[in-house]
């Protein structure tokens, strides 16, 4: 999972899936993002599928970022993933930006 | 309990079997090994002695000569690898043959290494130490995996024991005039599905179904926690919003940041023929209406339980139903994306029309049909627990 940092943001590039099997690389990426500064962006451009563990990782990101007074933004969300976010009301819980 | 960390490997305690038709070669190798502290060795001179010796004392490592009369070392190794009892024992070949072809054959036969004669003592010991260490570590890993597997089986049995028993379901069927069928198929890693039948009074009951995030023993523990909370908050079974509010508050305080439970809960009033449905990020509840030859989904979206103690952001509907309508509760294993990647959608219009046309139109038939479709889909899609509960209120005799 790639992490790109700028002076005022940090972007974690999510893969095609975010599931129970991805929690180790995701936690490593999150650790890197938490060590950086500014808004944490989760880029969902390639993301097509999340399971409940994947949703849990998004919640963990939000909780850890808020402890540092930082914001989390999910960007480039496709309609399929957005439908799942709407089911679990993450569209209200997170700062989301749909794919253009 | 599993050990918090793996015990240290005792390499010098390993048992090594030397196979060579030349007694002097065996003696030389045994002497080298004993001199380096490998105290437990055994010797076999032909294939018959090999298997007798392995039965007597299974080795951690085999040193195997290639050129032997009758059955050569390559054939002995192939036999060992074909036998489930001996397949895991690493075999190091010993030979005066140096060609690439014979070395390739040795590895193809299942060998892990190849030492060329004449031996160099330091090389033999270095290679033996490496392979003994790997062999012991693999054995330890296999034992650990076995222990984890046993723990998962125990957790699964415990998780199943919390589900309504056949006897209690039979009682509920009679009390509430219902057809009722349920199935729970845990996945290999065990996930966090749970369902409960909550008898409220003589005409009112609730069906609760939840799915904890994550897999494994931790998810099974969360099921136990939720089961306890359901009974602690029994006074709120009749009022779904209050029940979820209390459970959510408690779970939010207790769960880790990455854990939550999606859930839906339906309260059936069999006198008024009304159903109240509350959802917390769960798949929509399916209602099949045979009298109108139609079906509907009850929205069960909402923030999952345990995410935010202060947000009770759940979906709620209250809908009438007719006797013989079937309500199908299911966990997201039935509705989530992997099936669709294989071109399978159990909840599309066509399969649901098939369900509506089932004869006899019963909860049991609907459940069996759905389960059969699920199990006939590619097994790659089955990476989560599946819970299915079909409820069919009937005409009440004294309503």
CSV table of C-alpha atoms in Angstrom, one decimal:
chain,number,residue,atom,x,y,z
A,1,UNK,CA,0.0,0.0,0.0
A,2,UNK,CA,1.6,3.2,-1.1
A,3,UNK,CA,1.8,6.3,1.1
A,4,UNK,CA,2.5,9.7,-0.4
A,5,UNK,CA,3.1,12.7,1.8
A,6,UNK,CA,3.1,16.4,1.2
A,7,UNK,CA,3.6,19.1,3.8
A,8,UNK,CA,-0.1,19.4,4.5
A,9,UNK,CA,-1.5,16.0,3.6
A,10,UNK,CA,-0.8,12.3,3.5
A,11,UNK,CA,-2.4,9.9,1.0
A,12,UNK,CA,-2.8,6.1,1.5
A,13,UNK,CA,-3.4,4.5,-1.9
A,14,UNK,CA,-5.8,1.6,-1.3
A,15,UNK,CA,-5.7,-1.5,-3.5
A,16,UNK,CA,-8.6,-3.3,-5.2
A,17,UNK,CA,-9.7,-5.0,-2.0
A,18,UNK,CA,-9.6,-4.0,1.7
A,19,UNK,CA,-10.3,-7.1,3.8
A,20,UNK,CA,-9.2,-9.1,6.8
A,21,UNK,CA,-6.2,-10.3,4.7
A,22,UNK,CA,-5.0,-6.7,4.2
A,23,UNK,CA,-4.9,-5.5,7.8
A,24,UNK,CA,-1.1,-5.9,8.2
A,25,UNK,CA,-0.1,-3.7,5.2
A,26,UNK,CA,-2.9,-1.3,6.0
A,27,UNK,CA,-1.7,-0.9,9.6
A,28,UNK,CA,1.8,-0.3,8.4
A,29,UNK,CA,0.6,2.4,6.0
A,30,UNK,CA,-1.5,4.0,8.7
A,31,UNK,CA,1.4,4.1,11.0
A,32,UNK,CA,3.4,6.0,8.3
A,33,UNK,CA,0.5,8.3,7.7
A,34,UNK,CA,0.1,9.1,11.5
A,35,UNK,CA,3.8,10.0,11.6
A,36,UNK,CA,3.2,12.6,8.9
A,37,UNK,CA,1.2,15.8,9.1
A,38,UNK,CA,-2.1,17.2,7.8
A,39,UNK,CA,-5.2,15.6,6.4
A,40,UNK,CA,-5.1,11.8,5.9
A,41,UNK,CA,-6.6,10.9,2.6
A,42,UNK,CA,-7.6,7.4,1.7
A,43,UNK,CA,-7.5,7.1,-2.0
A,44,UNK,CA,-10.2,4.6,-3.1
A,45,UNK,CA,-9.6,4.9,-6.8
A,46,UNK,CA,-8.7,1.2,-7.2
A,47,UNK,CA,-11.0,0.0,-4.4
A,48,UNK,CA,-13.8,-2.3,-5.4
A,49,UNK,CA,-14.5,-4.4,-2.4
A,50,UNK,CA,-14.4,-4.1,1.4
A,51,UNK,CA,-15.4,-6.6,4.0
A,52,UNK,CA,-16.3,-5.7,7.6
A,53,UNK,CA,-12.7,-5.9,8.6
A,54,UNK,CA,-11.9,-3.3,5.9
A,55,UNK,CA,-14.6,-1.0,7.2
A,56,UNK,CA,-13.1,-1.5,10.6
A,57,UNK,CA,-9.8,-0.3,9.3
A,58,UNK,CA,-11.4,2.9,8.1
A,59,UNK,CA,-12.9,3.5,11.5
A,60,UNK,CA,-9.5,2.9,13.1
A,61,UNK,CA,-8.0,5.5,10.8
A,62,UNK,CA,-10.6,8.0,11.9
A,63,UNK,CA,-10.2,7.3,15.6
A,64,UNK,CA,-6.4,7.5,15.5
A,65,UNK,CA,-6.4,10.7,13.3
A,66,UNK,CA,-8.9,12.4,15.6
A,67,UNK,CA,-6.6,11.7,18.6
A,68,UNK,CA,-4.1,13.9,16.8
A,69,UNK,CA,-6.7,16.5,15.9
A,70,UNK,CA,-6.4,15.5,12.2
A,71,UNK,CA,-9.1,14.9,9.6
A,72,UNK,CA,-9.6,11.9,7.4
A,73,UNK,CA,-11.0,12.2,3.9
A,74,UNK,CA,-12.0,9.3,1.5
A,75,UNK,CA,-11.5,10.3,-2.1
A,76,UNK,CA,-12.2,8.8,-5.5
A,77,UNK,CA,-15.0,6.4,-4.3
A,78,UNK,CA,-16.8,4.5,-7.0
A,79,UNK,CA,-20.5,3.9,-6.9
A,80,UNK,CA,-20.2,0.3,-5.7
A,81,UNK,CA,-18.1,1.2,-2.7
A,82,UNK,CA,-20.3,4.2,-2.1
A,83,UNK,CA,-23.4,1.9,-1.9
A,84,UNK,CA,-21.7,0.0,0.9
A,85,UNK,CA,-20.8,3.2,2.7
A,86,UNK,CA,-24.4,4.3,2.5
A,87,UNK,CA,-25.6,1.0,3.9
A,88,UNK,CA,-23.4,1.5,7.0
A,89,UNK,CA,-23.9,5.3,7.0
A,90,UNK,CA,-20.2,6.0,6.6
A,91,UNK,CA,-21.3,8.6,4.1
A,92,UNK,CA,-22.4,10.6,7.1
A,93,UNK,CA,-19.6,9.5,9.4
A,94,UNK,CA,-16.7,10.2,7.1
A,95,UNK,CA,-15.7,13.1,4.9
A,96,UNK,CA,-16.3,11.5,1.5
A,97,UNK,CA,-15.6,12.6,-2.1
A,98,UNK,CA,-17.0,10.6,-4.9
A,99,UNK,CA,-15.2,9.7,-8.1
A,100,UNK,CA,-15.6,12.3,-10.8
B,1,UNK,CA,-4.1,-21.9,26.0
B,2,UNK,CA,-1.5,-21.2,23.3
B,3,UNK,CA,2.0,-20.3,24.4
B,4,UNK,CA,2.6,-16.5,24.3
B,5,UNK,CA,5.8,-17.2,22.4
B,6,UNK,CA,7.3,-20.3,20.7
B,7,UNK,CA,9.7,-22.3,22.8
B,8,UNK,CA,13.4,-22.4,21.8
B,9,UNK,CA,14.3,-25.2,19.3
B,10,UNK,CA,16.6,-27.9,20.7
B,11,UNK,CA,18.6,-28.7,17.5
B,12,UNK,CA,21.0,-31.1,19.2
B,13,UNK,CA,18.1,-33.1,20.5
B,14,UNK,CA,17.0,-33.9,16.9
B,15,UNK,CA,17.0,-37.5,15.7
B,16,UNK,CA,18.8,-38.1,12.5
B,17,UNK,CA,18.5,-41.2,10.3
B,18,UNK,CA,21.5,-42.1,8.1
B,19,UNK,CA,20.8,-44.3,5.1
B,20,UNK,CA,23.7,-45.8,3.3
B,21,UNK,CA,24.6,-49.4,2.2
B,22,UNK,CA,28.2,-48.8,3.2
B,23,UNK,CA,28.6,-49.4,6.9
B,24,UNK,CA,31.8,-47.4,7.0
B,25,UNK,CA,30.1,-44.4,5.5
B,26,UNK,CA,27.3,-44.6,8.1
B,27,UNK,CA,29.8,-44.9,10.9
B,28,UNK,CA,31.8,-41.9,9.6
B,29,UNK,CA,28.7,-39.7,9.4
B,30,UNK,CA,27.4,-40.9,12.8
B,31,UNK,CA,30.8,-40.1,14.4
B,32,UNK,CA,30.8,-36.6,12.8
B,33,UNK,CA,27.3,-35.9,14.1
B,34,UNK,CA,28.0,-37.3,17.6
B,35,UNK,CA,31.2,-35.3,17.8
B,36,UNK,CA,29.1,-32.1,17.1
B,37,UNK,CA,26.6,-32.9,19.8
B,38,UNK,CA,23.9,-34.6,17.7
B,39,UNK,CA,23.4,-37.5,20.2
B,40,UNK,CA,20.5,-39.3,18.6
B,41,UNK,CA,21.2,-41.0,15.3
B,42,UNK,CA,20.1,-44.2,13.7
B,43,UNK,CA,21.3,-46.2,10.7
B,44,UNK,CA,19.6,-48.1,7.9
B,45,UNK,CA,21.4,-49.9,5.1
B,46,UNK,CA,18.5,-50.6,2.7
B,47,UNK,CA,14.9,-49.6,2.0
B,48,UNK,CA,13.4,-52.3,4.2
B,49,UNK,CA,15.4,-51.1,7.2
B,50,UNK,CA,14.5,-47.5,6.4
B,51,UNK,CA,10.7,-47.9,7.0
B,52,UNK,CA,11.2,-50.2,10.0
B,53,UNK,CA,13.6,-47.6,11.6
B,54,UNK,CA,11.2,-44.7,10.8
B,55,UNK,CA,8.3,-46.6,12.5
B,56,UNK,CA,10.5,-47.3,15.5
B,57,UNK,CA,11.7,-43.7,15.9
B,58,UNK,CA,10.5,-41.0,13.4
B,59,UNK,CA,13.5,-38.8,12.5
B,60,UNK,CA,13.7,-35.0,12.2
B,61,UNK,CA,16.1,-35.4,9.3
B,62,UNK,CA,17.3,-38.1,6.9
B,63,UNK,CA,20.7,-38.3,5.3
B,64,UNK,CA,20.2,-40.5,2.2
B,65,UNK,CA,22.8,-42.1,-0.1
B,66,UNK,CA,21.8,-42.3,-3.7
B,67,UNK,CA,23.7,-45.3,-5.0
B,68,UNK,CA,22.4,-48.3,-3.2
B,69,UNK,CA,21.8,-51.9,-4.5
B,70,UNK,CA,18.2,-53.0,-5.1
B,71,UNK,CA,16.3,-49.7,-4.4
B,72,UNK,CA,18.3,-46.5,-4.9
B,73,UNK,CA,18.1,-43.4,-2.8
B,74,UNK,CA,16.0,-41.5,-5.3
B,75,UNK,CA,13.3,-44.2,-5.2
B,76,UNK,CA,13.5,-44.4,-1.4
B,77,UNK,CA,12.9,-40.6,-1.2
B,78,UNK,CA,10.0,-40.8,-3.6
B,79,UNK,CA,8.4,-43.5,-1.4
B,80,UNK,CA,8.9,-41.3,1.6
B,81,UNK,CA,7.3,-38.3,0.0
B,82,UNK,CA,4.3,-40.3,-1.1
B,83,UNK,CA,3.6,-41.5,2.4
B,84,UNK,CA,1.6,-38.9,4.5
B,85,UNK,CA,3.4,-40.1,7.6
B,86,UNK,CA,6.9,-39.4,6.2
B,87,UNK,CA,6.3,-36.8,3.6
B,88,UNK,CA,7.3,-33.9,5.9
B,89,UNK,CA,10.7,-35.4,6.9
B,90,UNK,CA,13.5,-33.4,5.1
B,91,UNK,CA,15.8,-35.6,3.1
B,92,UNK,CA,19.4,-34.5,2.4
B,93,UNK,CA,21.0,-36.6,-0.4
B,94,UNK,CA,24.6,-37.8,-0.2
B,95,UNK,CA,26.4,-39.0,-3.3
B,96,UNK,CA,29.7,-39.1,-5.1
B,97,UNK,CA,27.7,-38.3,-8.3
B,98,UNK,CA,28.3,-34.7,-9.2
B,99,UNK,CA,26.4,-34.1,-12.5
B,100,UNK,CA,23.7,-31.4,-12.7
B,101,UNK,CA,21.2,-34.0,-14.0
B,102,UNK,CA,21.4,-36.3,-10.9
B,103,UNK,CA,21.3,-33.3,-8.6
B,104,UNK,CA,18.2,-32.1,-10.4
B,105,UNK,CA,16.6,-35.6,-10.0
B,106,UNK,CA,17.4,-35.5,-6.3
B,107,UNK,CA,15.5,-32.3,-5.8
B,108,UNK,CA,12.7,-33.5,-8.0
B,109,UNK,CA,12.4,-36.7,-5.9
B,110,UNK,CA,11.8,-34.4,-2.9
B,111,UNK,CA,15.2,-33.8,-1.4
B,112,UNK,CA,16.0,-30.5,0.3
B,113,UNK,CA,19.7,-30.6,-0.2
B,114,UNK,CA,22.6,-32.4,-1.8
B,115,UNK,CA,26.0,-33.1,-0.3
B,116,UNK,CA,28.8,-34.4,-2.5
B,117,UNK,CA,31.1,-37.2,-1.3
B,118,UNK,CA,33.8,-37.1,0.0
B,119,UNK,CA,32.3,-35.2,2.9
B,120,UNK,CA,33.8,-32.1,4.4
B,121,UNK,CA,33.0,-32.3,8.1
B,122,UNK,CA,32.2,-28.6,8.5
B,123,UNK,CA,30.0,-28.5,5.4
B,124,UNK,CA,28.0,-31.6,6.6
B,125,UNK,CA,27.5,-30.1,10.1
B,126,UNK,CA,26.5,-26.7,8.7
B,127,UNK,CA,23.9,-28.2,6.3
B,128,UNK,CA,22.6,-30.6,8.9
B,129,UNK,CA,22.2,-27.8,11.5
B,130,UNK,CA,20.3,-25.7,9.0
B,131,UNK,CA,17.9,-28.4,7.9
B,132,UNK,CA,17.4,-29.7,11.5
B,133,UNK,CA,16.5,-26.1,12.5
B,134,UNK,CA,14.1,-25.8,9.6
B,135,UNK,CA,12.6,-29.2,10.3
B,136,UNK,CA,12.0,-28.5,14.0
B,137,UNK,CA,10.6,-25.0,13.2
B,138,UNK,CA,8.2,-26.6,10.6
B,139,UNK,CA,7.1,-29.2,13.2
B,140,UNK,CA,6.5,-26.4,15.7
B,141,UNK,CA,4.5,-24.4,13.2
B,142,UNK,CA,2.4,-27.5,12.3
B,143,UNK,CA,1.7,-28.1,16.0
B,144,UNK,CA,0.8,-24.5,16.5
B,145,UNK,CA,-1.5,-24.5,13.5
B,146,UNK,CA,-3.1,-27.7,14.8
B,147,UNK,CA,-3.7,-26.0,18.2
B,148,UNK,CA,-5.1,-22.9,16.6
B,149,UNK,CA,-7.4,-25.2,14.5
B,150,UNK,CA,-8.6,-26.9,17.6
B,151,UNK,CA,-9.2,-23.6,19.4
B,152,UNK,CA,-11.3,-22.4,16.3
B,153,UNK,CA,-13.3,-25.6,16.4
B,154,UNK,CA,-14.0,-25.1,20.1
B,155,UNK,CA,-15.0,-21.5,19.5
B,156,UNK,CA,-17.2,-22.5,16.7
B,157,UNK,CA,-18.9,-25.1,18.9
B,158,UNK,CA,-19.4,-22.5,21.5
B,159,UNK,CA,-20.8,-20.0,19.0
B,160,UNK,CA,-23.2,-22.6,17.8
B,161,UNK,CA,-24.3,-23.5,21.3
B,162,UNK,CA,-25.6,-19.9,21.7
B,163,UNK,CA,-28.0,-20.3,18.8
B,164,UNK,CA,-31.6,-21.3,19.5
B,165,UNK,CA,-31.9,-25.0,19.9
B,166,UNK,CA,-34.2,-27.2,17.7
B,167,UNK,CA,-36.4,-27.8,20.8
B,168,UNK,CA,-36.9,-24.1,21.5
B,169,UNK,CA,-37.6,-23.3,17.9
B,170,UNK,CA,-40.2,-26.0,17.9
B,171,UNK,CA,-41.8,-24.4,20.9
B,172,UNK,CA,-41.8,-21.0,19.3
B,173,UNK,CA,-43.4,-22.4,16.1
B,174,UNK,CA,-46.3,-23.7,18.2
B,175,UNK,CA,-46.6,-20.6,20.5
B,176,UNK,CA,-46.6,-18.1,17.7
B,177,UNK,CA,-48.1,-20.2,14.8
B,178,UNK,CA,-45.0,-20.0,12.6
B,179,UNK,CA,-43.1,-21.8,10.0
B,180,UNK,CA,-39.5,-21.3,11.0
B,181,UNK,CA,-36.2,-22.5,9.5
B,182,UNK,CA,-32.6,-21.5,10.2
B,183,UNK,CA,-29.1,-22.3,9.0
B,184,UNK,CA,-25.7,-21.2,10.2
B,185,UNK,CA,-22.6,-22.0,8.1
B,186,UNK,CA,-19.4,-20.8,9.7
B,187,UNK,CA,-16.5,-20.1,7.4
B,188,UNK,CA,-13.1,-21.8,8.0
B,189,UNK,CA,-11.6,-18.9,9.9
B,190,UNK,CA,-14.8,-18.3,11.9
B,191,UNK,CA,-16.5,-15.0,11.6
B,192,UNK,CA,-18.9,-13.2,13.9
B,193,UNK,CA,-22.4,-14.1,12.9
B,194,UNK,CA,-25.1,-14.6,15.5
B,195,UNK,CA,-28.9,-14.8,15.5
B,196,UNK,CA,-31.5,-15.0,18.3
B,197,UNK,CA,-35.2,-15.6,18.7
B,198,UNK,CA,-36.5,-13.3,21.4
B,199,UNK,CA,-39.9,-14.3,22.8
B,200,UNK,CA,-41.5,-11.2,24.2
B,201,UNK,CA,-45.1,-12.2,25.1
B,202,UNK,CA,-47.7,-14.6,23.8
B,203,UNK,CA,-48.2,-12.6,20.5
B,204,UNK,CA,-45.0,-10.8,20.1
B,205,UNK,CA,-41.5,-12.0,19.3
B,206,UNK,CA,-38.3,-10.6,17.9
B,207,UNK,CA,-35.7,-12.0,15.5
B,208,UNK,CA,-32.2,-10.5,15.9
B,209,UNK,CA,-29.3,-11.1,13.5
B,210,UNK,CA,-25.9,-9.6,13.7
B,211,UNK,CA,-22.4,-9.9,12.1
B,212,UNK,CA,-19.3,-8.7,14.0
B,213,UNK,CA,-16.4,-7.3,12.0
B,214,UNK,CA,-13.3,-9.5,11.7
B,215,UNK,CA,-12.7,-13.2,11.9
B,216,UNK,CA,-11.3,-15.8,14.2
B,217,UNK,CA,-11.6,-16.4,17.9
B,218,UNK,CA,-11.9,-12.7,18.7
B,219,UNK,CA,-15.1,-12.5,16.6
B,220,UNK,CA,-16.5,-15.5,18.4
B,221,UNK,CA,-15.8,-13.8,21.8
B,222,UNK,CA,-17.7,-10.7,20.5
B,223,UNK,CA,-20.7,-12.9,19.7
B,224,UNK,CA,-20.6,-14.1,23.3
B,225,UNK,CA,-20.5,-10.5,24.5
B,226,UNK,CA,-23.4,-9.5,22.4
B,227,UNK,CA,-25.5,-12.5,23.4
B,228,UNK,CA,-25.0,-11.5,27.1
B,229,UNK,CA,-26.0,-7.9,26.3
B,230,UNK,CA,-29.2,-9.1,24.5
B,231,UNK,CA,-30.3,-10.8,27.7
B,232,UNK,CA,-29.1,-8.0,30.0
B,233,UNK,CA,-31.3,-5.6,28.0
B,234,UNK,CA,-34.3,-8.0,27.9
B,235,UNK,CA,-36.7,-5.3,29.1
B,236,UNK,CA,-36.1,-3.5,25.8
B,237,UNK,CA,-36.9,-6.4,23.5
B,238,UNK,CA,-40.3,-4.8,22.7
B,239,UNK,CA,-38.8,-1.4,21.8
B,240,UNK,CA,-36.2,-2.0,19.1
B,241,UNK,CA,-34.8,1.6,19.1
B,242,UNK,CA,-34.2,1.5,22.8
B,243,UNK,CA,-32.6,-2.0,22.6
B,244,UNK,CA,-30.2,-0.8,19.9
B,245,UNK,CA,-29.4,2.4,21.8
B,246,UNK,CA,-28.4,0.5,24.9
B,247,UNK,CA,-26.4,-2.2,23.0
B,248,UNK,CA,-24.7,0.5,20.9
B,249,UNK,CA,-23.7,2.5,24.0
B,250,UNK,CA,-22.2,-0.5,25.7
B,251,UNK,CA,-20.4,-1.9,22.6
B,252,UNK,CA,-19.0,1.6,21.8
B,253,UNK,CA,-17.4,1.6,25.2
B,254,UNK,CA,-16.1,-1.9,25.0
B,255,UNK,CA,-15.1,-2.6,21.4
B,256,UNK,CA,-11.8,-1.6,19.9
B,257,UNK,CA,-11.8,1.2,17.3
B,258,UNK,CA,-11.8,-1.2,14.4
B,259,UNK,CA,-14.6,-3.4,15.7
B,260,UNK,CA,-18.4,-3.1,15.2
B,261,UNK,CA,-21.4,-5.2,14.6
B,262,UNK,CA,-23.9,-4.8,11.8
B,263,UNK,CA,-27.4,-5.9,12.9
B,264,UNK,CA,-31.0,-6.0,12.1
B,265,UNK,CA,-33.9,-6.7,14.5
B,266,UNK,CA,-37.5,-7.3,13.6
B,267,UNK,CA,-40.4,-7.4,16.2
B,268,UNK,CA,-43.4,-9.2,15.0
B,269,UNK,CA,-46.9,-8.5,16.5
B,270,UNK,CA,-48.8,-11.5,15.4
B,271,UNK,CA,-52.2,-10.1,16.5
B,272,UNK,CA,-51.8,-6.8,14.7
B,273,UNK,CA,-49.9,-8.4,11.9
B,274,UNK,CA,-47.3,-5.7,12.0
B,275,UNK,CA,-43.5,-5.9,11.8
B,276,UNK,CA,-41.1,-3.3,13.1
B,277,UNK,CA,-37.6,-3.5,11.6
B,278,UNK,CA,-34.6,-1.7,12.8
B,279,UNK,CA,-31.3,-1.8,10.9
B,280,UNK,CA,-27.7,-1.0,11.8
B,281,UNK,CA,-25.8,-1.4,8.6
B,282,UNK,CA,-27.2,-4.8,7.9
B,283,UNK,CA,-28.4,-6.3,4.6
B,284,UNK,CA,-32.0,-5.4,3.8
B,285,UNK,CA,-34.6,-7.8,5.2
B,286,UNK,CA,-36.5,-9.6,2.5
B,287,UNK,CA,-40.3,-10.1,2.7
B,288,UNK,CA,-41.9,-12.4,0.2
B,289,UNK,CA,-45.6,-11.8,-0.3
B,290,UNK,CA,-47.3,-14.7,-2.1
B,291,UNK,CA,-50.8,-13.3,-2.1
B,292,UNK,CA,-49.6,-10.3,-4.2
B,293,UNK,CA,-46.9,-12.4,-6.0
B,294,UNK,CA,-44.4,-9.8,-5.0
B,295,UNK,CA,-41.4,-9.1,-2.7
B,296,UNK,CA,-40.0,-6.1,-0.8
B,297,UNK,CA,-36.8,-5.2,1.0
B,298,UNK,CA,-36.9,-3.5,4.3
B,299,UNK,CA,-34.1,-0.9,4.6
B,300,UNK,CA,-31.7,-2.0,7.3
B,301,UNK,CA,-29.0,0.6,6.7
B,302,UNK,CA,-27.5,2.5,9.6
B,303,UNK,CA,-24.4,3.1,11.5
B,304,UNK,CA,-23.2,-0.3,12.9
B,305,UNK,CA,-23.4,-1.0,16.6
B,306,UNK,CA,-20.3,0.0,18.5
B,307,UNK,CA,-19.1,2.7,16.2
B,308,UNK,CA,-20.3,5.8,18.1
B,309,UNK,CA,-21.9,5.8,21.5
B,310,UNK,CA,-23.7,9.1,20.9
B,311,UNK,CA,-25.1,8.4,17.4
B,312,UNK,CA,-28.1,6.2,17.3
B,313,UNK,CA,-28.3,6.5,13.5
B,314,UNK,CA,-30.5,3.4,12.6
B,315,UNK,CA,-33.1,2.8,9.9
B,316,UNK,CA,-36.6,2.0,11.1
B,317,UNK,CA,-39.7,0.8,9.3
B,318,UNK,CA,-43.1,-0.5,10.5
B,319,UNK,CA,-45.0,-2.5,8.0
B,320,UNK,CA,-48.1,-4.7,7.9
B,321,UNK,CA,-47.8,-8.3,6.7
B,322,UNK,CA,-50.2,-11.1,5.7
B,323,UNK,CA,-50.2,-14.6,7.0
B,324,UNK,CA,-47.9,-16.9,4.9
B,325,UNK,CA,-45.6,-14.0,4.0
B,326,UNK,CA,-42.0,-15.2,4.4
B,327,UNK,CA,-39.3,-13.0,6.0
B,328,UNK,CA,-35.8,-13.9,5.0
B,329,UNK,CA,-33.1,-12.7,7.3
B,330,UNK,CA,-29.5,-13.2,6.0
B,331,UNK,CA,-26.0,-12.1,6.8
B,332,UNK,CA,-24.0,-10.3,4.2
B,333,UNK,CA,-22.3,-13.5,3.0
B,334,UNK,CA,-25.4,-13.8,0.8
B,335,UNK,CA,-25.5,-10.3,-0.5
B,336,UNK,CA,-21.9,-9.1,-0.7
B,337,UNK,CA,-19.8,-8.4,-3.8
B,338,UNK,CA,-17.8,-11.7,-4.3
B,339,UNK,CA,-20.8,-13.5,-5.7
B,340,UNK,CA,-21.5,-10.7,-8.1
B,341,UNK,CA,-17.9,-11.0,-9.4
B,342,UNK,CA,-18.9,-14.6,-10.4
B,343,UNK,CA,-22.1,-13.4,-12.0
B,344,UNK,CA,-24.2,-14.7,-9.2
B,345,UNK,CA,-26.8,-12.5,-7.4
B,346,UNK,CA,-29.1,-14.5,-5.1
B,347,UNK,CA,-31.2,-11.4,-4.5
B,348,UNK,CA,-31.9,-10.4,-8.1
B,349,UNK,CA,-35.5,-10.3,-9.4
B,350,UNK,CA,-35.3,-13.7,-11.1
B,351,UNK,CA,-34.2,-15.8,-8.2
B,352,UNK,CA,-36.7,-14.1,-6.0
B,353,UNK,CA,-39.5,-14.8,-8.4
B,354,UNK,CA,-38.4,-18.5,-8.3
B,355,UNK,CA,-38.7,-18.3,-4.5
B,356,UNK,CA,-42.2,-16.8,-4.8
B,357,UNK,CA,-43.3,-19.7,-7.0
B,358,UNK,CA,-42.0,-22.4,-4.6
B,359,UNK,CA,-44.5,-25.2,-3.9
B,360,UNK,CA,-45.1,-25.7,-1.1
B,361,UNK,CA,-44.5,-22.1,-0.2
B,362,UNK,CA,-43.0,-22.5,3.2
B,363,UNK,CA,-40.1,-21.1,5.3
B,364,UNK,CA,-38.3,-24.4,5.1
B,365,UNK,CA,-38.6,-24.6,1.3
B,366,UNK,CA,-37.4,-21.0,0.9
B,367,UNK,CA,-34.4,-21.6,3.2
B,368,UNK,CA,-33.5,-24.8,1.5
B,369,UNK,CA,-33.7,-23.3,-2.0
B,370,UNK,CA,-31.6,-20.3,-1.0
B,371,UNK,CA,-29.0,-22.4,0.8
B,372,UNK,CA,-28.8,-24.8,-2.2
B,373,UNK,CA,-28.2,-21.8,-4.6
B,374,UNK,CA,-25.5,-20.5,-2.2
B,375,UNK,CA,-23.7,-23.8,-2.0
B,376,UNK,CA,-23.8,-24.4,-5.7
B,377,UNK,CA,-22.1,-21.0,-6.4
B,378,UNK,CA,-18.3,-21.0,-6.7
B,379,UNK,CA,-16.7,-22.0,-3.4
B,380,UNK,CA,-14.3,-19.0,-3.7
B,381,UNK,CA,-17.2,-16.8,-2.8
B,382,UNK,CA,-17.7,-18.4,0.6
B,383,UNK,CA,-15.2,-16.5,2.8
B,384,UNK,CA,-17.6,-15.4,5.5
B,385,UNK,CA,-20.1,-17.0,7.9
B,386,UNK,CA,-23.6,-17.4,6.4
B,387,UNK,CA,-26.7,-17.1,8.6
B,388,UNK,CA,-30.1,-17.6,7.1
B,389,UNK,CA,-33.4,-17.4,9.1
B,390,UNK,CA,-36.8,-17.8,7.4
B,391,UNK,CA,-39.9,-16.8,9.3
B,392,UNK,CA,-43.4,-17.4,8.1
B,393,UNK,CA,-46.3,-16.3,10.3
B,394,UNK,CA,-49.4,-18.3,9.7
B,395,UNK,CA,-53.1,-17.8,10.5
B,396,UNK,CA,-53.5,-17.9,14.3
B,397,UNK,CA,-56.2,-20.3,15.5
B,398,UNK,CA,-57.5,-18.0,18.3
B,399,UNK,CA,-56.5,-14.6,17.0
